[in-house]
Coordinates of N, CA and C in Angstrom, one line a residue:
X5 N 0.8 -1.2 0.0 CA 0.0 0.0 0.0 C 0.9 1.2 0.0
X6 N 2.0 1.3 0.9 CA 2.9 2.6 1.2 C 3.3 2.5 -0.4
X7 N 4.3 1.8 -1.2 CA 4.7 1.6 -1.9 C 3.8 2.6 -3.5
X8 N 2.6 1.6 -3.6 CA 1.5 2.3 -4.6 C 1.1 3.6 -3.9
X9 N 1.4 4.4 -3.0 CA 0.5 5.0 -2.4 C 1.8 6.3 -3.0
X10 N 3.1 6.1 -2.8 CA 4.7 6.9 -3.2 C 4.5 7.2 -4.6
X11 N 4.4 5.6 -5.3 CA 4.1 6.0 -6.9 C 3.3 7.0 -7.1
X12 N 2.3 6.8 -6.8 CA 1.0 7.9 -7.0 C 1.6 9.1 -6.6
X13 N 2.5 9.7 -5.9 CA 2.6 11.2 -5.6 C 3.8 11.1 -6.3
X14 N 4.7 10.4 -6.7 CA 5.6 10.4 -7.6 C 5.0 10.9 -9.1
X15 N 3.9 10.2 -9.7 CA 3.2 10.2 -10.7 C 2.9 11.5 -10.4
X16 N 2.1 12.2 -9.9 CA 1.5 13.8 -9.8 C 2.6 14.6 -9.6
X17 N 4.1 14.5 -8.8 CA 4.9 15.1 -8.8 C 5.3 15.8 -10.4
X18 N 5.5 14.3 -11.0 CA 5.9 14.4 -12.7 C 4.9 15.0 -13.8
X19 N 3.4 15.2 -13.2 CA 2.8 15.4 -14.0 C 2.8 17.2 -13.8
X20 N 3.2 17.0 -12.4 CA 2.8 18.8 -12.2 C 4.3 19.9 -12.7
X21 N 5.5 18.5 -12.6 CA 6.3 19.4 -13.0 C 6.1 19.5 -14.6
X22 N 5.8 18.3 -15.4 CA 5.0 18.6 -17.2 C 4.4 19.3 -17.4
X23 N 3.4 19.9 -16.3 CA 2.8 20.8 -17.0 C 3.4 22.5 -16.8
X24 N 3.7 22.3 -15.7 CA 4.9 24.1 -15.2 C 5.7 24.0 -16.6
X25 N 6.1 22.9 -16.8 CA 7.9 22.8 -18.4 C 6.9 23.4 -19.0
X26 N 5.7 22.7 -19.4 CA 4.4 23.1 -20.7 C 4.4 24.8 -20.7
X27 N 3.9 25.1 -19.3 CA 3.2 26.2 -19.4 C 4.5 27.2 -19.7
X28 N 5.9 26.9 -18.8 CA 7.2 28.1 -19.2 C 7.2 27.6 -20.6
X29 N 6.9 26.6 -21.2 CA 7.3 26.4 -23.0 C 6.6 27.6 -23.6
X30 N 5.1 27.5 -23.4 CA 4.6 28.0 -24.0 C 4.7 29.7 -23.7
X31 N 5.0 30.0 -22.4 CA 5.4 31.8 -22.3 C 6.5 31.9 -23.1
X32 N 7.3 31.4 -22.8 CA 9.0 31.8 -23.7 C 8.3 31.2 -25.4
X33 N 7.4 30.8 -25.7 CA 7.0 30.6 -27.2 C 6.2 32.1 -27.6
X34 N 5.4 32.1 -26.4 CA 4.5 33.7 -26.8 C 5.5 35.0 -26.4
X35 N 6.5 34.9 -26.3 CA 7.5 36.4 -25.6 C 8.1 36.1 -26.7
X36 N 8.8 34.9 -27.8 CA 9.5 34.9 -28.7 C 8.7 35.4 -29.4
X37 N 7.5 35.1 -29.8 CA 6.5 35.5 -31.1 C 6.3 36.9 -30.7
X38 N 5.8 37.8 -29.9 CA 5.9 39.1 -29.4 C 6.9 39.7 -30.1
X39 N 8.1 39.3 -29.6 CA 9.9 39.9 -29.9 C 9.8 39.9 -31.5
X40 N 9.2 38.7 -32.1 CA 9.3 39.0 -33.3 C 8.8 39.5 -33.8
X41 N 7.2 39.9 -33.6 CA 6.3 40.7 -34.5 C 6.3 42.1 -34.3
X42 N 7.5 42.5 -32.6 CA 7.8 43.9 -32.7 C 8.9 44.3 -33.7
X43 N 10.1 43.6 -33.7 CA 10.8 43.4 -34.6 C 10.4 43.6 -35.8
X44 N 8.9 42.8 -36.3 CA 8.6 43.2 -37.7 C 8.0 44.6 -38.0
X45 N 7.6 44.6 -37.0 CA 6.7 46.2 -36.8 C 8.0 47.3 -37.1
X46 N 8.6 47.1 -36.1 CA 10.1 48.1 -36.2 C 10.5 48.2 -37.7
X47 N 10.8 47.1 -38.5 CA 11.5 46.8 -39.8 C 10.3 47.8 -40.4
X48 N 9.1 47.4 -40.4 CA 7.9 47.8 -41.1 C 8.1 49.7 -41.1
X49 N 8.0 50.0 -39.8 CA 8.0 51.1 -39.6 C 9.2 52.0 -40.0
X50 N 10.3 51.6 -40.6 CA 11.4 52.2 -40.5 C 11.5 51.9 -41.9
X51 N 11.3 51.1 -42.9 CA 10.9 51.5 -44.1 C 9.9 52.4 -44.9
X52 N 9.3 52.7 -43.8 CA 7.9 53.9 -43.9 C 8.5 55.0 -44.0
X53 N 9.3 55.1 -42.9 CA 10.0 56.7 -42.1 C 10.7 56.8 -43.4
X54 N 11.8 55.4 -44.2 CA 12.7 55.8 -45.7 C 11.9 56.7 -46.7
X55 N 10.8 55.8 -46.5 CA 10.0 56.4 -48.3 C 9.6 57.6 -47.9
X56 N 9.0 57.5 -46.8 CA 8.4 59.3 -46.4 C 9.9 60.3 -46.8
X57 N 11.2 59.7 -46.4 CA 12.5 60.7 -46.1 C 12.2 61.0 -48.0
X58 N 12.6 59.8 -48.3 CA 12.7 59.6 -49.7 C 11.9 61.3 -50.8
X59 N 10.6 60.5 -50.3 CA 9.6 61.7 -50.9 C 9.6 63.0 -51.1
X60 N 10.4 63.3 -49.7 CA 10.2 64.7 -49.2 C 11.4 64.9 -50.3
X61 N 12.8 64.4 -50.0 CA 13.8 64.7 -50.7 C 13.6 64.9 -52.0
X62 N 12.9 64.0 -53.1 CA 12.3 64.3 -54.2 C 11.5 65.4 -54.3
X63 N 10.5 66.1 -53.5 CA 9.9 66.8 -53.9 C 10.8 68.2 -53.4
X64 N 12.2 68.5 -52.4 CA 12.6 69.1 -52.3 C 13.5 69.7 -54.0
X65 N 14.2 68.7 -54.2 CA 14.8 68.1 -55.5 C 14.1 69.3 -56.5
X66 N 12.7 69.0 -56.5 CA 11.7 69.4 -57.5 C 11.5 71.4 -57.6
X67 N 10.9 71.5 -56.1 CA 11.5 72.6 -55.8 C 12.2 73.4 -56.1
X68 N 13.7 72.7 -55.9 CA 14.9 73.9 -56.0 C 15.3 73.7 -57.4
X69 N 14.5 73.4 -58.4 CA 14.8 73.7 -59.8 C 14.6 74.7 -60.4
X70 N 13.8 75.8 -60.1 CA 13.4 76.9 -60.7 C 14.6 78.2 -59.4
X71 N 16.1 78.3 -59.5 CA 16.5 79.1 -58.4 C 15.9 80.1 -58.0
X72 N 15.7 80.3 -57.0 CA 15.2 81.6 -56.3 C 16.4 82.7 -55.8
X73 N 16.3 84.0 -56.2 CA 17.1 84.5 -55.2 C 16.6 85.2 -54.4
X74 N 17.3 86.8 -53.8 CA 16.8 87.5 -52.6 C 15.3 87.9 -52.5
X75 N 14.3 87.1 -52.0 CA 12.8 87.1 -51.5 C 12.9 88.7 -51.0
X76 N 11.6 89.3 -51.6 CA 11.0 90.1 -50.8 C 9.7 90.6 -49.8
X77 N 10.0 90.9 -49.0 CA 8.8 91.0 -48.1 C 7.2 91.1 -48.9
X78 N 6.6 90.7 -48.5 CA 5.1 91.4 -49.2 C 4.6 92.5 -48.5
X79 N 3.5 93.2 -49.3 CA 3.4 94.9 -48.9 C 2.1 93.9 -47.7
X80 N 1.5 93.2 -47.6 CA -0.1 93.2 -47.4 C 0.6 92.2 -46.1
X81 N 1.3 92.5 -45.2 CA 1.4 91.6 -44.0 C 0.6 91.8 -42.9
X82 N 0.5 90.8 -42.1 CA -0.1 90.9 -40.9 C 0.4 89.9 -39.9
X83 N 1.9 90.8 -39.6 CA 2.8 90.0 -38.2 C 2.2 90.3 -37.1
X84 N 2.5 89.5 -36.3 CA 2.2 89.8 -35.2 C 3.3 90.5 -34.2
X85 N 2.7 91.3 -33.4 CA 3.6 92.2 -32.5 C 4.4 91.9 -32.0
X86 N 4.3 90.7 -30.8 CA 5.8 90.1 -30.3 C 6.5 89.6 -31.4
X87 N 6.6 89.5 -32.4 CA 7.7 88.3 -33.5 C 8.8 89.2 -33.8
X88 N 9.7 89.1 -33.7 CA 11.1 89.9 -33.9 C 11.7 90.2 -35.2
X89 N 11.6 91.7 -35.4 CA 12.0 92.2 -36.8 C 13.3 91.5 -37.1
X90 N 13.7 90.4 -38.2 CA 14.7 89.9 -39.1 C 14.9 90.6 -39.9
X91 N 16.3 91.1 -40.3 CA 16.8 91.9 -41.4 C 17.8 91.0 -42.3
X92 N 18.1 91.3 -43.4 CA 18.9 90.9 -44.1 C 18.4 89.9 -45.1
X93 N 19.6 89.1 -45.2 CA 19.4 87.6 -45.9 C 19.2 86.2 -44.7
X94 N 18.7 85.7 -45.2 CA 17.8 84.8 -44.5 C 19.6 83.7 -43.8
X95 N 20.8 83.7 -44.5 CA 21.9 83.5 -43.6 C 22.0 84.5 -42.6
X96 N 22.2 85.9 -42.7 CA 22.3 86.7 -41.7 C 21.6 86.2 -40.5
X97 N 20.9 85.5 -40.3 CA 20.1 85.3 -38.8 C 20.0 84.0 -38.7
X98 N 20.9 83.5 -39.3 CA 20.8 82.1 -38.6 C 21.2 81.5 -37.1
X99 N 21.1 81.0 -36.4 CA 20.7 80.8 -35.0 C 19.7 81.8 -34.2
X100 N 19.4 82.8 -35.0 CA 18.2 84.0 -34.5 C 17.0 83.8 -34.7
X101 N 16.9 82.9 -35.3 CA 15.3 82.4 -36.1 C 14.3 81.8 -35.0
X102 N 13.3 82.5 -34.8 CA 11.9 82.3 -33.9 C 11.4 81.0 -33.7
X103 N 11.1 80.2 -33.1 CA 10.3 79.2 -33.4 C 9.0 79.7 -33.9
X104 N 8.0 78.6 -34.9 CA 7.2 79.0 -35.8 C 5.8 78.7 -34.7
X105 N 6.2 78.2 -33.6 CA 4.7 77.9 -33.2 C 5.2 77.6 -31.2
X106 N 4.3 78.8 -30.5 CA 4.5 78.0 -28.9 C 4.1 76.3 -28.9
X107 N 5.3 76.0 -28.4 CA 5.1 74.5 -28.2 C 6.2 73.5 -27.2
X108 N 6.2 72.6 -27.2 CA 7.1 71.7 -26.3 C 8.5 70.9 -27.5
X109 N 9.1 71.5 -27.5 CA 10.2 70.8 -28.3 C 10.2 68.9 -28.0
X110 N 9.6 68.2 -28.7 CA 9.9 66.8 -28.2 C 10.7 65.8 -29.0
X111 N 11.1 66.5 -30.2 CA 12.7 65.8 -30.7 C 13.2 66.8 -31.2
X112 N 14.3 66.7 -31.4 CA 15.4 67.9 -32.0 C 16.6 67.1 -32.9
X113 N 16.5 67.6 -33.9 CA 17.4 67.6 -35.4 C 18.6 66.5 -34.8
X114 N 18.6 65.4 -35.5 CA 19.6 64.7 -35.0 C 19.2 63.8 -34.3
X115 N 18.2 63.7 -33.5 CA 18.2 62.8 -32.1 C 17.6 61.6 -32.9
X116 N 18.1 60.2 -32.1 CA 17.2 59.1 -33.0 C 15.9 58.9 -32.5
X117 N 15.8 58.4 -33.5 CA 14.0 57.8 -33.1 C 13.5 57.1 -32.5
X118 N 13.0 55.8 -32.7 CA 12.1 55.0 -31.8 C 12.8 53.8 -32.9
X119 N 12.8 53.8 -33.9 CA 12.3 53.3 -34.8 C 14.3 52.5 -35.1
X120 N 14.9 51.5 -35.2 CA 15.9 51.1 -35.9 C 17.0 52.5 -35.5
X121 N 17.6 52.5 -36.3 CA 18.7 53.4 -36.6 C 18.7 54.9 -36.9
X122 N 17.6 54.9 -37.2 CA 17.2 56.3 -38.0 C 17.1 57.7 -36.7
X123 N 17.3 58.8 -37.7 CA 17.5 59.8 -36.6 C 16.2 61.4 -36.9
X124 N 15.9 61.6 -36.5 CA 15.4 62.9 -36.7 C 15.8 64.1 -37.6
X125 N 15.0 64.6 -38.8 CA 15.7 65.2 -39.6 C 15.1 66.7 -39.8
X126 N 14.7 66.8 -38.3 CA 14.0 68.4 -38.2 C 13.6 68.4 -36.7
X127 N 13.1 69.3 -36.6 CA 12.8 69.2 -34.8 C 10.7 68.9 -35.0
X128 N 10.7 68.5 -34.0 CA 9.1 68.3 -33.9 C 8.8 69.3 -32.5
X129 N 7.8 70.1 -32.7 CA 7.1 70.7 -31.6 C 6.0 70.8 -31.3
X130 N 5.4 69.7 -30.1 CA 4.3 69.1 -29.7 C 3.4 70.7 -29.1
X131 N 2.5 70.6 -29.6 CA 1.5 72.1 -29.4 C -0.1 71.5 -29.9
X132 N -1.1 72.0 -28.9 CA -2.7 72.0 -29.1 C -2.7 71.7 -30.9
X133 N -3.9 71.1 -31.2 CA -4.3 71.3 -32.2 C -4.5 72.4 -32.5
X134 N -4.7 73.4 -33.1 CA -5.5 74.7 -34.1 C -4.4 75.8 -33.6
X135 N -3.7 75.5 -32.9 CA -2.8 76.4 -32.5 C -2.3 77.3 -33.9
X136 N -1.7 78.2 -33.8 CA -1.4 79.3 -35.1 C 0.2 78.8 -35.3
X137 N 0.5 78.7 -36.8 CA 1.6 78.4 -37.2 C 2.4 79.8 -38.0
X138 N 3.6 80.3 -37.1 CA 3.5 81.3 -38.2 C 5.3 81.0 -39.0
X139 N 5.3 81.8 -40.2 CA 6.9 81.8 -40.8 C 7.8 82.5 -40.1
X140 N 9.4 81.8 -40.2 CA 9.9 82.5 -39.0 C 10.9 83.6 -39.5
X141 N 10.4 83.9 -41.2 CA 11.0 84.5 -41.9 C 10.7 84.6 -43.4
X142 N 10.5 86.1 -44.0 CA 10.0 86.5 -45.2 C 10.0 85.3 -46.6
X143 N 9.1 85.5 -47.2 CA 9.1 84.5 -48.1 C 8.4 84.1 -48.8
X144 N 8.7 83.1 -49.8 CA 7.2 83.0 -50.8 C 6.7 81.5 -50.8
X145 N 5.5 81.3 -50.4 CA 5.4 79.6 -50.9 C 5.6 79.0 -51.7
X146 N 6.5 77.9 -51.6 CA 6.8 76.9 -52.8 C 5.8 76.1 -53.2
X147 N 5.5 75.0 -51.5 CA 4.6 74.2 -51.5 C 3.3 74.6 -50.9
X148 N 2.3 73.9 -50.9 CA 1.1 73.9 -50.1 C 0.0 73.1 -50.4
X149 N 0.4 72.0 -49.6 CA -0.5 70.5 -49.9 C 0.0 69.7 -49.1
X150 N -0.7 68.3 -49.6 CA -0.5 67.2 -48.9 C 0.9 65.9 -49.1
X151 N 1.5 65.8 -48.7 CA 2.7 65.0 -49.1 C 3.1 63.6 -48.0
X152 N 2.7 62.4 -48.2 CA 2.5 61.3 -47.4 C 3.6 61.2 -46.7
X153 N 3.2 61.2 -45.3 CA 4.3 61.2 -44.4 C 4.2 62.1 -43.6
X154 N 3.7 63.5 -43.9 CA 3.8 64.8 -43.3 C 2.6 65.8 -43.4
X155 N 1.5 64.7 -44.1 CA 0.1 65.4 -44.0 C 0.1 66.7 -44.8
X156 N -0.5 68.0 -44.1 CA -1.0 68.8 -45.0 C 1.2 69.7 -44.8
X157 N 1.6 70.1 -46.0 CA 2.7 70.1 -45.7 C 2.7 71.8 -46.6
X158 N 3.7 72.6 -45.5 CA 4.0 74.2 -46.7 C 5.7 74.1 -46.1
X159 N 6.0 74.7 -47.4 CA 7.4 75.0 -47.4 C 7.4 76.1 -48.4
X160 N 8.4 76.8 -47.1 CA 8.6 78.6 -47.8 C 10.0 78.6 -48.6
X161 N 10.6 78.9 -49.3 CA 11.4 79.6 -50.3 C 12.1 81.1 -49.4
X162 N 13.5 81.2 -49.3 CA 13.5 82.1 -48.4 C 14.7 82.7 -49.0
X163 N 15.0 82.4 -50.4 CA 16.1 82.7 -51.0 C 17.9 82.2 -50.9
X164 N 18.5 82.3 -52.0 CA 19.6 81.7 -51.8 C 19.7 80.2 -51.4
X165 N 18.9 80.0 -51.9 CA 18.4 78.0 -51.7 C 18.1 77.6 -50.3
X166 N 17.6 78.5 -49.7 CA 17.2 78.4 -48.3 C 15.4 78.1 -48.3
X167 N 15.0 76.9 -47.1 CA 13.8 76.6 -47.4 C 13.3 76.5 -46.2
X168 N 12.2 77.1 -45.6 CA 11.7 76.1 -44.1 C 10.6 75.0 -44.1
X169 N 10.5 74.2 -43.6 CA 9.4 73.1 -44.1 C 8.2 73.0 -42.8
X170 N 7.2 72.7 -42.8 CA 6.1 73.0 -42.2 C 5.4 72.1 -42.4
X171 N 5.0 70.8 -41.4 CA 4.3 69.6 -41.5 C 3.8 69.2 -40.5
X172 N 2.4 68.3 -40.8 CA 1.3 67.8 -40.0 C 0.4 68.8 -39.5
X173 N 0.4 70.0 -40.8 CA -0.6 70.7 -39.8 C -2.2 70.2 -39.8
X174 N -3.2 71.3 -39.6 CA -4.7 71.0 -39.4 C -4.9 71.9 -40.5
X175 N -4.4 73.1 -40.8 CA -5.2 73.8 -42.2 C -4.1 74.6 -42.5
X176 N -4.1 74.7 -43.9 CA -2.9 75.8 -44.5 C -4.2 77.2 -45.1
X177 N -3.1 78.3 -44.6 CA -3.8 79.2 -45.1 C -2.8 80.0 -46.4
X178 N -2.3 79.7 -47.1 CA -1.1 80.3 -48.0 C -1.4 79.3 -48.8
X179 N -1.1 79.8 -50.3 CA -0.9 78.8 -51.6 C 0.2 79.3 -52.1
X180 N 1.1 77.9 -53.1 CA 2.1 78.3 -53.3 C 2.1 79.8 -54.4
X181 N 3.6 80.1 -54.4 CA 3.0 81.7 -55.2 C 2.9 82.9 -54.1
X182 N 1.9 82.8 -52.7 CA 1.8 83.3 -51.9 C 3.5 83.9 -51.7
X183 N 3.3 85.2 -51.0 CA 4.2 86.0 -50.2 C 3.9 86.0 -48.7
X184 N 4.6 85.8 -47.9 CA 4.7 86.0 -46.6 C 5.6 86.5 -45.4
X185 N 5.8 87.3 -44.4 CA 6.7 88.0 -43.5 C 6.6 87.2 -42.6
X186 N 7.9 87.3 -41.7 CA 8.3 86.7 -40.7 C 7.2 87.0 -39.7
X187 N 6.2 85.9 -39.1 CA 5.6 86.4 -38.0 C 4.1 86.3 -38.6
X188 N 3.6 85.9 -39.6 CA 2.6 86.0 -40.4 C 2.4 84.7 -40.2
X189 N 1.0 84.4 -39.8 CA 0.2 83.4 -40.0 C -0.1 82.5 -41.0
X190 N 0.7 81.1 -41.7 CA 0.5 80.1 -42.6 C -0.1 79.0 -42.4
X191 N -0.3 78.6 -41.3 CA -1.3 77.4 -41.0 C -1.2 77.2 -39.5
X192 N -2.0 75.9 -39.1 CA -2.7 75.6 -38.1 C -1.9 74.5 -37.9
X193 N -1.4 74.5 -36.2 CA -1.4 72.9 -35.7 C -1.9 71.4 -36.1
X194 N -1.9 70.5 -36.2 CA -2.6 69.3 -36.8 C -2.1 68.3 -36.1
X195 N -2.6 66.7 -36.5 CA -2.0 65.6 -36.7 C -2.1 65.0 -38.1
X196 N -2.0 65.5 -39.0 CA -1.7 64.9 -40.4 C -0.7 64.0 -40.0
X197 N -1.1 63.2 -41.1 CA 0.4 62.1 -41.5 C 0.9 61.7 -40.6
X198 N 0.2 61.2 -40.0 CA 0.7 60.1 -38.7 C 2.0 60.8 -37.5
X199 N 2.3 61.9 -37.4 CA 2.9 62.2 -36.5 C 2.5 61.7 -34.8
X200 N 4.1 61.3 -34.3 CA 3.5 60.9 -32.7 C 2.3 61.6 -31.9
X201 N 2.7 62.9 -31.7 CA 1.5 63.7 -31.7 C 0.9 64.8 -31.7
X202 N -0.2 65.5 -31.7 CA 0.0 66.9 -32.7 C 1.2 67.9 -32.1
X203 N 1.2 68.3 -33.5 CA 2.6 68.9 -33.9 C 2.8 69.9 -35.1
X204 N 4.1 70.3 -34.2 CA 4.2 70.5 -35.9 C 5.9 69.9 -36.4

């Protein structure tokens, strides 16, 4: 009786440690499958971020075909009072240039991403939706539309092959052609084009 009575808790000893092996098998099988489908997600996603880079570069390309030189102010502005009179050529004030919109800086030029290897190739600044977008310097629209990756997208022309780019807003108010002053209102905050989150 003692004897059959041992086997028996021997038997359930083995069965309970089969099933604990089972059940760590199958966690470390579902954390493997996890790891990989973030993995795929990452790959996925960072061939996205290429073509979007890609795009922009092309349509920058496209752009600076027709040269621009020294931009002039337009007669019909409407800056706003705090924005700080810029003189010169749009080199003259470099590191002096306004941010285009109050907001929270949440990447800056350079810094990497989330995403693989890739790095940031402009700064993003996290701000309300509808918030006011303004140029941070005189100029004429190039662009003014939609471009995948960056939603409703304007980019000013600021002379001497100098460009600012302006993406994911919520509304553009300038068409290309348009003239515009430093401090002048060109669009609205948004989340176009999948940005983390609204921005600009």
């Amino acid at each position: 009786g003692i004897h059959r009575a041992e086997l028996s808790t021997l038997r359930a000893e083995e069965v309970k440690k089969k099933q604990t092996l089972e059940a760590s098998r199958r966690k470390r099988g579902q954390l493997l499958a996890q790891v990989n489908q973030r993995v795929r997600d990452q790959s996925q996603e960072k061939d996205r971020l290429l073509r979007d880079e890609q795009r922009l570069v092309r349509l920058l390309k496209e752009l600076r075909s027709p040269k621009v030189g020294t931009l002039r102010p337009s007669r019909d502005s409407t800056s706003q009072e705090a924005f700080p009179t810029l003189d010169g050529r749009f080199t003259d004030n470099k590191g002096r240039l306004p941010l285009p919109v109050q907001g929270t800086i949440a990447a800056r030029y350079g810094a990497p991403r989330n995403t693989g290897d890739l790095r940031w190739r402009g700064i993003f600044l996290a701000a309300p939706e509808g918030r006011n977008v303004v140029s941070v310097f005189r100029g004429r629209v190039a662009y003014a539309d939609w471009l995948r990756g960056f939603g409703l997208l304007m980019v000013l022309e600021h002379g001497d092959g100098y460009m600012t780019l302006y993406g994911h807003n919520q509304s553009l108010y300038k068409e290309a052609g348009d003239w515009v002053d430093a401090g002048q209102t060109i669009a609205s905050i948004g989340s176009t084009g999948g940005p983390p989150e609204p921005g600009l």
